[in-house]
Amino acid sequence: METIELLIDDFLREAEYAANCFYKKYYRKDLLIASKDGTIIRSGKIEGLQHYAFHGIGLYAKRKNCEIDFDFGLNDRIDGFDTWRLNQFAQSRKEKKEKWTEDKIKNELVRLEQMGKISKLKDDISSNYYRNE
């Protein structure tokens, strides 16, 4: 059985993959700034991604096997997640679609937060949860 932790791991792996596509091409970690200052075109294609679009404080990316949408956190962090983003990710993956609903993900995130395994950062620019390592 797939756990919420495995879903989060897959989501974070895909976020890292998408960000790495830009890191390799532009040699910058500040992708949001680079998209706003015109260094990176706000939407299009890049090697490794069929389509991407920067928006607000986030990035949507599409690959052959999934779609991911994540927000950048403080200091260009890409390791945040929330109910909506995890659900969108799960619904884009054939093998995860049937296993996850938005309510199930929300309940699991509440459980992890109560256990102290995840939390929201006080000064973060998004509503992301982060793992407490």
Tab-separated table of N, CA, C and O in Angstrom:
chain	number	residue	atom	x	y	z
A	1	MET	N	0.838	-1.191	0.000
A	1	MET	CA	0.000	0.000	0.000
A	1	MET	C	0.877	1.247	0.000
A	1	MET	O	1.855	1.348	0.731
A	2	GLU	N	0.505	2.195	-0.820
A	2	GLU	CA	1.262	3.439	-0.891
A	2	GLU	C	0.878	4.352	0.271
A	2	GLU	O	-0.295	4.561	0.538
A	3	THR	N	1.868	4.884	0.932
A	3	THR	CA	1.643	5.794	2.047
A	3	THR	C	1.759	7.231	1.574
A	3	THR	O	2.284	7.500	0.486
A	4	ILE	N	1.305	8.146	2.401
A	4	ILE	CA	1.436	9.568	2.086
A	4	ILE	C	2.914	9.947	1.978
A	4	ILE	O	3.285	10.788	1.158
A	5	GLU	N	3.748	9.305	2.782
A	5	GLU	CA	5.184	9.588	2.721
A	5	GLU	C	5.758	9.244	1.352
A	5	GLU	O	6.582	9.981	0.817
A	6	LEU	N	5.301	8.143	0.761
A	6	LEU	CA	5.765	7.765	-0.578
A	6	LEU	C	5.258	8.741	-1.638
A	6	LEU	O	5.980	9.083	-2.575
A	7	LEU	N	4.015	9.188	-1.484
A	7	LEU	CA	3.479	10.188	-2.413
A	7	LEU	C	4.300	11.474	-2.323
A	7	LEU	O	4.664	12.057	-3.350
A	8	ILE	N	4.595	11.902	-1.107
A	8	ILE	CA	5.408	13.109	-0.918
A	8	ILE	C	6.793	12.914	-1.528
A	8	ILE	O	7.293	13.801	-2.238
A	9	ASP	N	7.403	11.758	-1.302
A	9	ASP	CA	8.724	11.474	-1.886
A	9	ASP	C	8.696	11.581	-3.406
A	9	ASP	O	9.586	12.191	-4.011
A	10	ASP	N	7.678	10.988	-4.033
A	10	ASP	CA	7.558	11.046	-5.497
A	10	ASP	C	7.371	12.484	-5.969
A	10	ASP	O	7.972	12.906	-6.957
A	11	PHE	N	6.525	13.227	-5.278
A	11	PHE	CA	6.270	14.620	-5.623
A	11	PHE	C	7.574	15.430	-5.546
A	11	PHE	O	7.908	16.177	-6.474
A	12	LEU	N	8.296	15.277	-4.454
A	12	LEU	CA	9.535	16.043	-4.272
A	12	LEU	C	10.598	15.635	-5.286
A	12	LEU	O	11.366	16.491	-5.761
A	13	ARG	N	10.643	14.375	-5.648
A	13	ARG	CA	11.578	13.911	-6.675
A	13	ARG	C	11.267	14.567	-8.024
A	13	ARG	O	12.162	15.013	-8.744
A	14	GLU	N	9.988	14.660	-8.356
A	14	GLU	CA	9.593	15.292	-9.616
A	14	GLU	C	9.838	16.799	-9.591
A	14	GLU	O	10.215	17.381	-10.604
A	15	ALA	N	9.620	17.442	-8.441
A	15	ALA	CA	9.913	18.875	-8.324
A	15	ALA	C	11.401	19.111	-8.543
A	15	ALA	O	11.807	20.042	-9.258
A	16	GLU	N	12.222	18.259	-7.938
A	16	GLU	CA	13.670	18.381	-8.094
A	16	GLU	C	14.083	18.149	-9.546
A	16	GLU	O	14.930	18.857	-10.087
A	17	TYR	N	13.480	17.162	-10.190
A	17	TYR	CA	13.780	16.891	-11.593
A	17	TYR	C	13.471	18.128	-12.446
A	17	TYR	O	14.289	18.555	-13.263
A	18	ALA	N	12.273	18.700	-12.262
A	18	ALA	CA	11.870	19.869	-13.050
A	18	ALA	C	12.829	21.037	-12.810
A	18	ALA	O	13.286	21.681	-13.762
A	19	ALA	N	13.141	21.309	-11.553
A	19	ALA	CA	14.050	22.411	-11.237
A	19	ALA	C	15.429	22.157	-11.836
A	19	ALA	O	16.067	23.086	-12.367
A	20	ASN	N	15.891	20.907	-11.787
A	20	ASN	CA	17.210	20.576	-12.345
A	20	ASN	C	17.296	20.820	-13.843
A	20	ASN	O	18.370	21.151	-14.354
A	21	CYS	N	16.195	20.681	-14.552
A	21	CYS	CA	16.191	20.987	-15.985
A	21	CYS	C	16.604	22.439	-16.211
A	21	CYS	O	17.360	22.740	-17.140
A	22	PHE	N	16.135	23.326	-15.352
A	22	PHE	CA	16.488	24.749	-15.462
A	22	PHE	C	17.877	25.036	-14.909
A	22	PHE	O	18.627	25.825	-15.478
A	23	TYR	N	18.240	24.403	-13.802
A	23	TYR	CA	19.569	24.605	-13.220
A	23	TYR	C	20.652	24.261	-14.240
A	23	TYR	O	21.644	24.976	-14.378
A	24	LYS	N	20.460	23.157	-14.955
A	24	LYS	CA	21.459	22.706	-15.929
A	24	LYS	C	21.597	23.673	-17.102
A	24	LYS	O	22.682	23.873	-17.621
A	25	LYS	N	20.486	24.241	-17.525
A	25	LYS	CA	20.531	25.132	-18.688
A	25	LYS	C	20.977	26.545	-18.319
A	25	LYS	O	21.731	27.174	-19.056
A	26	TYR	N	20.508	27.059	-17.182
A	26	TYR	CA	20.745	28.467	-16.855
A	26	TYR	C	21.779	28.690	-15.757
A	26	TYR	O	22.143	29.824	-15.486
A	27	TYR	N	22.225	27.629	-15.128
A	27	TYR	CA	23.229	27.731	-14.053
A	27	TYR	C	22.796	28.711	-12.959
A	27	TYR	O	23.603	29.466	-12.430
A	28	ARG	N	21.524	28.686	-12.628
A	28	ARG	CA	20.965	29.551	-11.577
A	28	ARG	C	20.017	28.747	-10.727
A	28	ARG	O	19.301	27.887	-11.229
A	29	LYS	N	19.990	29.064	-9.430
A	29	LYS	CA	19.050	28.423	-8.500
A	29	LYS	C	17.834	29.312	-8.242
A	29	LYS	O	16.814	28.849	-7.767
A	30	ASP	N	17.950	30.601	-8.541
A	30	ASP	CA	16.862	31.558	-8.294
A	30	ASP	C	15.912	31.606	-9.494
A	30	ASP	O	15.779	32.610	-10.177
A	31	LEU	N	15.253	30.493	-9.736
A	31	LEU	CA	14.436	30.339	-10.941
A	31	LEU	C	13.281	31.325	-11.013
A	31	LEU	O	12.956	31.824	-12.090
A	32	LEU	N	12.657	31.607	-9.894
A	32	LEU	CA	11.528	32.533	-9.899
A	32	LEU	C	11.987	33.926	-10.325
A	32	LEU	O	11.354	34.561	-11.168
A	33	ILE	N	13.093	34.379	-9.780
A	33	ILE	CA	13.642	35.686	-10.172
A	33	ILE	C	14.044	35.665	-11.640
A	33	ILE	O	13.769	36.604	-12.388
A	34	ALA	N	14.693	34.573	-12.064
A	34	ALA	CA	15.119	34.456	-13.461
A	34	ALA	C	13.924	34.486	-14.418
A	34	ALA	O	14.023	35.035	-15.522
A	35	SER	N	12.793	33.949	-13.989
A	35	SER	CA	11.604	33.982	-14.844
A	35	SER	C	10.988	35.372	-14.879
A	35	SER	O	10.392	35.772	-15.867
A	36	LYS	N	11.157	36.121	-13.802
A	36	LYS	CA	10.587	37.471	-13.747
A	36	LYS	C	11.488	38.510	-14.412
A	36	LYS	O	10.998	39.513	-14.921
A	37	ASP	N	12.808	38.272	-14.410
A	37	ASP	CA	13.704	39.255	-15.031
A	37	ASP	C	13.946	38.980	-16.514
A	37	ASP	O	14.698	39.683	-17.177
A	38	GLY	N	13.298	37.940	-17.053
A	38	GLY	CA	13.385	37.648	-18.474
A	38	GLY	C	14.498	36.698	-18.865
A	38	GLY	O	14.627	36.347	-20.043
A	39	THR	N	15.304	36.249	-17.922
A	39	THR	CA	16.358	35.286	-18.232
A	39	THR	C	15.743	33.982	-18.730
A	39	THR	O	16.232	33.382	-19.687
A	40	ILE	N	14.681	33.556	-18.086
A	40	ILE	CA	13.954	32.353	-18.486
A	40	ILE	C	12.591	32.795	-19.009
A	40	ILE	O	11.882	33.560	-18.341
A	41	ILE	N	12.234	32.323	-20.186
A	41	ILE	CA	10.906	32.613	-20.732
A	41	ILE	C	9.874	31.989	-19.807
A	41	ILE	O	10.034	30.858	-19.353
A	42	ARG	N	8.794	32.715	-19.517
A	42	ARG	CA	7.822	32.291	-18.499
A	42	ARG	C	7.103	30.986	-18.820
A	42	ARG	O	6.656	30.297	-17.914
A	43	SER	N	6.957	30.634	-20.080
A	43	SER	CA	6.360	29.336	-20.413
A	43	SER	C	6.924	28.844	-21.728
A	43	SER	O	7.359	29.634	-22.566
A	44	GLY	N	6.937	27.526	-21.874
A	44	GLY	CA	7.468	26.934	-23.096
A	44	GLY	C	7.892	25.510	-22.873
A	44	GLY	O	7.305	24.791	-22.062
A	45	LYS	N	8.943	25.107	-23.580
A	45	LYS	CA	9.513	23.766	-23.470
A	45	LYS	C	10.985	23.925	-23.121
A	45	LYS	O	11.608	24.911	-23.478
A	46	ILE	N	11.515	22.936	-22.446
A	46	ILE	CA	12.930	22.886	-22.126
A	46	ILE	C	13.321	21.416	-22.128
A	46	ILE	O	12.459	20.548	-21.912
A	47	GLU	N	14.570	21.129	-22.376
A	47	GLU	CA	14.993	19.730	-22.408
A	47	GLU	C	14.584	19.024	-21.113
A	47	GLU	O	14.870	19.488	-20.020
A	48	GLY	N	13.874	17.913	-21.265
A	48	GLY	CA	13.410	17.132	-20.125
A	48	GLY	C	11.958	17.390	-19.752
A	48	GLY	O	11.360	16.602	-19.036
A	49	LEU	N	11.392	18.500	-20.240
A	49	LEU	CA	9.994	18.842	-19.924
A	49	LEU	C	9.236	19.108	-21.223
A	49	LEU	O	9.707	19.859	-22.080
A	50	GLN	N	8.052	18.541	-21.331
A	50	GLN	CA	7.219	18.772	-22.512
A	50	GLN	C	6.640	20.180	-22.511
A	50	GLN	O	6.419	20.760	-23.564
A	51	HIS	N	6.379	20.689	-21.321
A	51	HIS	CA	5.829	22.041	-21.178
A	51	HIS	C	6.122	22.525	-19.764
A	51	HIS	O	6.195	21.720	-18.828
A	52	TYR	N	6.287	23.832	-19.614
A	52	TYR	CA	6.427	24.428	-18.288
A	52	TYR	C	5.795	25.809	-18.311
A	52	TYR	O	5.645	26.430	-19.375
A	53	ALA	N	5.417	26.293	-17.138
A	53	ALA	CA	4.879	27.647	-17.006
A	53	ALA	C	5.149	28.143	-15.584
A	53	ALA	O	4.740	27.502	-14.612
A	54	PHE	N	5.844	29.258	-15.491
A	54	PHE	CA	6.022	29.914	-14.193
A	54	PHE	C	4.763	30.715	-13.916
A	54	PHE	O	4.160	31.286	-14.828
A	55	HIS	N	4.365	30.760	-12.657
A	55	HIS	CA	3.160	31.493	-12.265
A	55	HIS	C	3.342	31.999	-10.847
A	55	HIS	O	3.911	31.293	-10.008
A	56	GLY	N	2.907	33.174	-10.552
A	56	GLY	CA	2.975	33.697	-9.182
A	56	GLY	C	4.284	33.367	-8.515
A	56	GLY	O	5.324	33.890	-8.876
A	57	ILE	N	4.242	32.439	-7.550
A	57	ILE	CA	5.465	32.016	-6.857
A	57	ILE	C	5.778	30.544	-7.139
A	57	ILE	O	6.442	29.879	-6.369
A	58	GLY	N	5.285	30.051	-8.285
A	58	GLY	CA	5.459	28.638	-8.553
A	58	GLY	C	5.817	28.294	-9.978
A	58	GLY	O	6.012	29.161	-10.833
A	59	LEU	N	5.868	26.986	-10.209
A	59	LEU	CA	6.197	26.436	-11.518
A	59	LEU	C	5.327	25.209	-11.766
A	59	LEU	O	5.223	24.319	-10.921
A	60	TYR	N	4.712	25.186	-12.936
A	60	TYR	CA	3.986	24.013	-13.426
A	60	TYR	C	4.889	23.351	-14.462
A	60	TYR	O	5.467	24.042	-15.316
A	61	ALA	N	5.031	22.040	-14.388
A	61	ALA	CA	5.848	21.316	-15.359
A	61	ALA	C	5.158	20.021	-15.753
A	61	ALA	O	4.563	19.345	-14.919
A	62	LYS	N	5.271	19.700	-17.036
A	62	LYS	CA	4.657	18.473	-17.555
A	62	LYS	C	5.737	17.620	-18.202
A	62	LYS	O	6.536	18.104	-18.997
A	63	ARG	N	5.713	16.347	-17.795
A	63	ARG	CA	6.552	15.336	-18.431
A	63	ARG	C	5.637	14.277	-19.011
A	63	ARG	O	4.427	14.311	-18.806
A	64	LYS	N	6.225	13.325	-19.671
A	64	LYS	CA	5.441	12.253	-20.294
A	64	LYS	C	4.561	11.528	-19.277
A	64	LYS	O	3.410	11.219	-19.545
A	65	ASN	N	5.116	11.273	-18.075
A	65	ASN	CA	4.409	10.427	-17.113
A	65	ASN	C	3.689	11.181	-16.003
A	65	ASN	O	3.043	10.559	-15.172
A	66	CYS	N	3.809	12.501	-15.939
A	66	CYS	CA	3.130	13.217	-14.858
A	66	CYS	C	3.160	14.727	-15.058
A	66	CYS	O	3.857	15.241	-15.927
A	67	GLU	N	2.392	15.397	-14.218
A	67	GLU	CA	2.387	16.851	-14.154
A	67	GLU	C	2.642	17.228	-12.705
A	67	GLU	O	2.192	16.544	-11.788
A	68	ILE	N	3.378	18.310	-12.530
A	68	ILE	CA	3.675	18.779	-11.180
A	68	ILE	C	3.547	20.292	-11.145
A	68	ILE	O	3.844	20.974	-12.125
A	69	ASP	N	3.068	20.794	-10.032
A	69	ASP	CA	2.954	22.225	-9.813
A	69	ASP	C	3.435	22.473	-8.397
A	69	ASP	O	2.869	21.929	-7.449
A	70	PHE	N	4.499	23.247	-8.253
A	70	PHE	CA	5.023	23.504	-6.924
A	70	PHE	C	5.324	24.986	-6.756
A	70	PHE	O	5.550	25.701	-7.734
A	71	ASP	N	5.283	25.435	-5.516
A	71	ASP	CA	5.636	26.806	-5.174
A	71	ASP	C	7.070	26.847	-4.676
A	71	ASP	O	7.532	25.912	-4.022
A	72	PHE	N	7.734	27.938	-4.966
A	72	PHE	CA	9.065	28.159	-4.409
A	72	PHE	C	8.896	28.715	-3.006
A	72	PHE	O	8.055	29.579	-2.768
A	73	GLY	N	9.696	28.219	-2.091
A	73	GLY	CA	9.676	28.708	-0.716
A	73	GLY	C	10.811	29.677	-0.481
A	73	GLY	O	11.481	30.134	-1.409
A	74	LEU	N	11.032	29.978	0.780
A	74	LEU	CA	12.133	30.867	1.155
A	74	LEU	C	13.449	30.347	0.597
A	74	LEU	O	13.679	29.132	0.561
A	75	ASN	N	14.306	31.253	0.179
A	75	ASN	CA	15.628	30.892	-0.343
A	75	ASN	C	15.549	29.895	-1.493
A	75	ASN	O	16.374	28.999	-1.608
A	76	ASP	N	14.524	30.053	-2.318
A	76	ASP	CA	14.348	29.232	-3.520
A	76	ASP	C	14.137	27.747	-3.233
A	76	ASP	O	14.445	26.885	-4.054
A	77	ARG	N	13.579	27.448	-2.064
A	77	ARG	CA	13.300	26.055	-1.724
A	77	ARG	C	12.274	25.482	-2.690
A	77	ARG	O	11.344	26.163	-3.108
A	78	ILE	N	12.430	24.198	-2.989
A	78	ILE	CA	11.488	23.500	-3.870
A	78	ILE	C	10.926	22.257	-3.192
A	78	ILE	O	10.290	21.433	-3.829
A	79	ASP	N	11.149	22.139	-1.888
A	79	ASP	CA	10.758	20.923	-1.170
A	79	ASP	C	9.475	21.086	-0.352
A	79	ASP	O	9.238	20.365	0.598
A	80	GLY	N	8.615	21.994	-0.779
A	80	GLY	CA	7.339	22.190	-0.099
A	80	GLY	C	6.205	21.477	-0.823
A	80	GLY	O	6.311	21.143	-2.005
A	81	PHE	N	5.126	21.239	-0.106
A	81	PHE	CA	3.972	20.545	-0.677
A	81	PHE	C	2.734	20.929	0.107
A	81	PHE	O	2.814	21.414	1.230
A	82	ASP	N	1.581	20.745	-0.489
A	82	ASP	CA	0.308	20.960	0.197
A	82	ASP	C	-0.723	20.004	-0.385
A	82	ASP	O	-0.423	19.249	-1.310
A	83	THR	N	-1.914	20.025	0.163
A	83	THR	CA	-2.967	19.094	-0.249
A	83	THR	C	-3.268	19.207	-1.736
A	83	THR	O	-3.297	18.204	-2.454
A	84	TRP	N	-3.518	20.415	-2.197
A	84	TRP	CA	-3.924	20.622	-3.589
A	84	TRP	C	-2.848	20.134	-4.548
A	84	TRP	O	-3.121	19.419	-5.507
A	85	ARG	N	-1.595	20.515	-4.284
A	85	ARG	CA	-0.494	20.146	-5.183
A	85	ARG	C	-0.261	18.629	-5.203
A	85	ARG	O	-0.037	18.047	-6.259
A	86	LEU	N	-0.320	18.001	-4.043
A	86	LEU	CA	-0.158	16.546	-4.006
A	86	LEU	C	-1.297	15.853	-4.743
A	86	LEU	O	-1.082	14.865	-5.447
A	87	ASN	N	-2.507	16.361	-4.597
A	87	ASN	CA	-3.648	15.764	-5.284
A	87	ASN	C	-3.524	15.925	-6.796
A	87	ASN	O	-3.768	14.969	-7.547
A	88	GLN	N	-3.159	17.112	-7.253
A	88	GLN	CA	-2.989	17.324	-8.694
A	88	GLN	C	-1.922	16.385	-9.258
A	88	GLN	O	-2.091	15.807	-10.323
A	89	PHE	N	-0.840	16.245	-8.509
A	89	PHE	CA	0.232	15.339	-8.912
A	89	PHE	C	-0.280	13.899	-8.983
A	89	PHE	O	-0.079	13.206	-9.983
A	90	ALA	N	-0.963	13.445	-7.939
A	90	ALA	CA	-1.481	12.071	-7.901
A	90	ALA	C	-2.462	11.826	-9.047
A	90	ALA	O	-2.430	10.761	-9.677
A	91	GLN	N	-3.309	12.790	-9.349
A	91	GLN	CA	-4.296	12.612	-10.411
A	91	GLN	C	-3.660	12.555	-11.795
A	91	GLN	O	-4.256	12.044	-12.741
A	92	SER	N	-2.430	13.068	-11.922
A	92	SER	CA	-1.746	13.033	-13.216
A	92	SER	C	-0.983	11.728	-13.438
A	92	SER	O	-0.480	11.482	-14.526
A	93	ARG	N	-0.906	10.896	-12.404
A	93	ARG	CA	-0.167	9.634	-12.483
A	93	ARG	C	-1.155	8.478	-12.502
A	93	ARG	O	-1.914	8.289	-11.542
A	94	LYS	N	-1.145	7.735	-13.555
A	94	LYS	CA	-2.086	6.638	-13.747
A	94	LYS	C	-2.134	5.699	-12.544
A	94	LYS	O	-3.192	5.315	-12.070
A	95	GLU	N	-0.953	5.342	-12.020
A	95	GLU	CA	-0.883	4.369	-10.927
A	95	GLU	C	-1.277	4.952	-9.569
A	95	GLU	O	-1.471	4.213	-8.610
A	96	LYS	N	-1.416	6.265	-9.469
A	96	LYS	CA	-1.766	6.898	-8.193
A	96	LYS	C	-3.193	7.449	-8.174
A	96	LYS	O	-3.754	7.688	-7.121
A	97	LYS	N	-3.753	7.641	-9.342
A	97	LYS	CA	-5.049	8.294	-9.490
A	97	LYS	C	-6.148	7.675	-8.622
A	97	LYS	O	-6.899	8.376	-7.966
A	98	GLU	N	-6.223	6.369	-8.620
A	98	GLU	CA	-7.277	5.666	-7.881
A	98	GLU	C	-7.011	5.608	-6.380
A	98	GLU	O	-7.930	5.414	-5.595
A	99	LYS	N	-5.761	5.745	-5.983
A	99	LYS	CA	-5.383	5.577	-4.580
A	99	LYS	C	-5.584	6.838	-3.737
A	99	LYS	O	-5.689	6.747	-2.522
A	100	TRP	N	-5.617	8.006	-4.387
A	100	TRP	CA	-5.615	9.254	-3.625
A	100	TRP	C	-6.759	10.165	-4.011
A	100	TRP	O	-7.074	10.321	-5.181
A	101	THR	N	-7.374	10.765	-2.987
A	101	THR	CA	-8.358	11.828	-3.183
A	101	THR	C	-7.867	13.031	-2.395
A	101	THR	O	-7.004	12.906	-1.513
A	102	GLU	N	-8.409	14.174	-2.687
A	102	GLU	CA	-7.993	15.376	-1.970
A	102	GLU	C	-8.270	15.248	-0.470
A	102	GLU	O	-7.432	15.609	0.354
A	103	ASP	N	-9.427	14.696	-0.113
A	103	ASP	CA	-9.759	14.519	1.310
A	103	ASP	C	-8.802	13.555	2.007
A	103	ASP	O	-8.381	13.797	3.140
A	104	LYS	N	-8.469	12.475	1.346
A	104	LYS	CA	-7.546	11.497	1.940
A	104	LYS	C	-6.171	12.133	2.160
A	104	LYS	O	-5.556	11.955	3.220
A	105	ILE	N	-5.697	12.894	1.181
A	105	ILE	CA	-4.396	13.568	1.313
A	105	ILE	C	-4.441	14.581	2.448
A	105	ILE	O	-3.537	14.634	3.281
A	106	LYS	N	-5.515	15.362	2.501
A	106	LYS	CA	-5.651	16.374	3.555
A	106	LYS	C	-5.606	15.718	4.932
A	106	LYS	O	-4.893	16.180	5.832
A	107	ASN	N	-6.361	14.648	5.100
A	107	ASN	CA	-6.383	13.942	6.389
A	107	ASN	C	-5.014	13.389	6.757
A	107	ASN	O	-4.604	13.444	7.921
A	108	GLU	N	-4.307	12.870	5.775
A	108	GLU	CA	-2.970	12.323	6.026
A	108	GLU	C	-1.983	13.437	6.394
A	108	GLU	O	-1.131	13.243	7.268
A	109	LEU	N	-2.089	14.588	5.748
A	109	LEU	CA	-1.194	15.701	6.087
A	109	LEU	C	-1.477	16.229	7.493
A	109	LEU	O	-0.550	16.551	8.241
A	110	VAL	N	-2.745	16.281	7.872
A	110	VAL	CA	-3.110	16.686	9.236
A	110	VAL	C	-2.503	15.702	10.240
A	110	VAL	O	-1.934	16.097	11.260
A	111	ARG	N	-2.594	14.423	9.930
A	111	ARG	CA	-2.023	13.393	10.797
A	111	ARG	C	-0.509	13.581	10.936
A	111	ARG	O	0.030	13.555	12.048
A	112	LEU	N	0.175	13.786	9.819
A	112	LEU	CA	1.633	13.991	9.868
A	112	LEU	C	1.995	15.256	10.650
A	112	LEU	O	2.977	15.264	11.391
A	113	GLU	N	1.182	16.294	10.499
A	113	GLU	CA	1.439	17.533	11.237
A	113	GLU	C	1.251	17.307	12.739
A	113	GLU	O	2.071	17.750	13.551
A	114	GLN	N	0.200	16.600	13.111
A	114	GLN	CA	-0.040	16.298	14.525
A	114	GLN	C	1.069	15.439	15.119
A	114	GLN	O	1.390	15.555	16.300
A	115	MET	N	1.670	14.598	14.302
A	115	MET	CA	2.773	13.755	14.749
A	115	MET	C	4.101	14.520	14.785
A	115	MET	O	5.105	13.989	15.248
A	116	GLY	N	4.094	15.748	14.266
A	116	GLY	CA	5.313	16.544	14.246
A	116	GLY	C	6.263	16.199	13.113
A	116	GLY	O	7.417	16.624	13.119
A	117	LYS	N	5.775	15.465	12.120
A	117	LYS	CA	6.637	15.074	11.002
A	117	LYS	C	6.718	16.142	9.918
A	117	LYS	O	7.673	16.165	9.141
A	118	ILE	N	5.690	17.002	9.834
A	118	ILE	CA	5.690	18.105	8.879
A	118	ILE	C	5.187	19.356	9.586
A	118	ILE	O	4.500	19.268	10.610
A	119	SER	N	5.536	20.503	9.037
A	119	SER	CA	5.012	21.761	9.566
A	119	SER	C	5.146	22.839	8.506
A	119	SER	O	5.832	22.656	7.495
A	120	LYS	N	4.492	23.950	8.761
A	120	LYS	CA	4.593	25.107	7.884
A	120	LYS	C	5.630	26.049	8.476
A	120	LYS	O	5.707	26.199	9.694
A	121	LEU	N	6.412	26.659	7.615
A	121	LEU	CA	7.415	27.611	8.083
A	121	LEU	C	6.755	28.951	8.344
A	121	LEU	O	5.927	29.405	7.561
A	122	LYS	N	7.147	29.568	9.419
A	122	LYS	CA	6.533	30.818	9.864
A	122	LYS	C	6.608	31.943	8.823
A	122	LYS	O	5.627	32.591	8.529
A	123	ASP	N	7.770	32.164	8.236
A	123	ASP	CA	7.955	33.290	7.320
A	123	ASP	C	7.975	32.890	5.854
A	123	ASP	O	8.416	33.651	5.008
A	124	ASP	N	7.501	31.697	5.542
A	124	ASP	CA	7.531	31.224	4.164
A	124	ASP	C	6.571	32.043	3.312
A	124	ASP	O	5.533	32.505	3.783
A	125	ILE	N	6.917	32.197	2.026
A	125	ILE	CA	6.077	32.976	1.126
A	125	ILE	C	4.890	32.170	0.592
A	125	ILE	O	4.036	32.706	-0.090
A	126	SER	N	4.843	30.887	0.894
A	126	SER	CA	3.734	30.051	0.442
A	126	SER	C	3.090	29.365	1.644
A	126	SER	O	3.513	29.542	2.773
A	127	SER	N	2.082	28.555	1.362
A	127	SER	CA	1.421	27.801	2.436
A	127	SER	C	1.935	26.370	2.489
A	127	SER	O	1.263	25.486	2.982
A	128	ASN	N	3.130	26.153	1.973
A	128	ASN	CA	3.714	24.816	1.921
A	128	ASN	C	3.924	24.201	3.299
A	128	ASN	O	4.195	24.890	4.278
A	129	TYR	N	3.828	22.895	3.326
A	129	TYR	CA	4.331	22.096	4.434
A	129	TYR	C	5.757	21.702	4.076
A	129	TYR	O	6.090	21.555	2.888
A	130	TYR	N	6.562	21.483	5.079
A	130	TYR	CA	7.920	20.969	4.899
A	130	TYR	C	8.135	19.855	5.898
A	130	TYR	O	7.543	19.862	6.983
A	131	ARG	N	9.009	18.943	5.564
A	131	ARG	CA	9.343	17.869	6.493
A	131	ARG	C	10.165	18.420	7.644
A	131	ARG	O	11.026	19.279	7.455
A	132	ASN	N	9.922	17.887	8.830
A	132	ASN	CA	10.746	18.198	9.989
A	132	ASN	C	11.793	17.093	10.089
A	132	ASN	O	11.485	15.985	10.479
A	133	GLU	N	12.977	17.389	9.686
A	133	GLU	CA	14.044	16.364	9.655
A	133	GLU	C	14.774	16.320	10.971
A	133	GLU	O	14.947	17.170	11.694
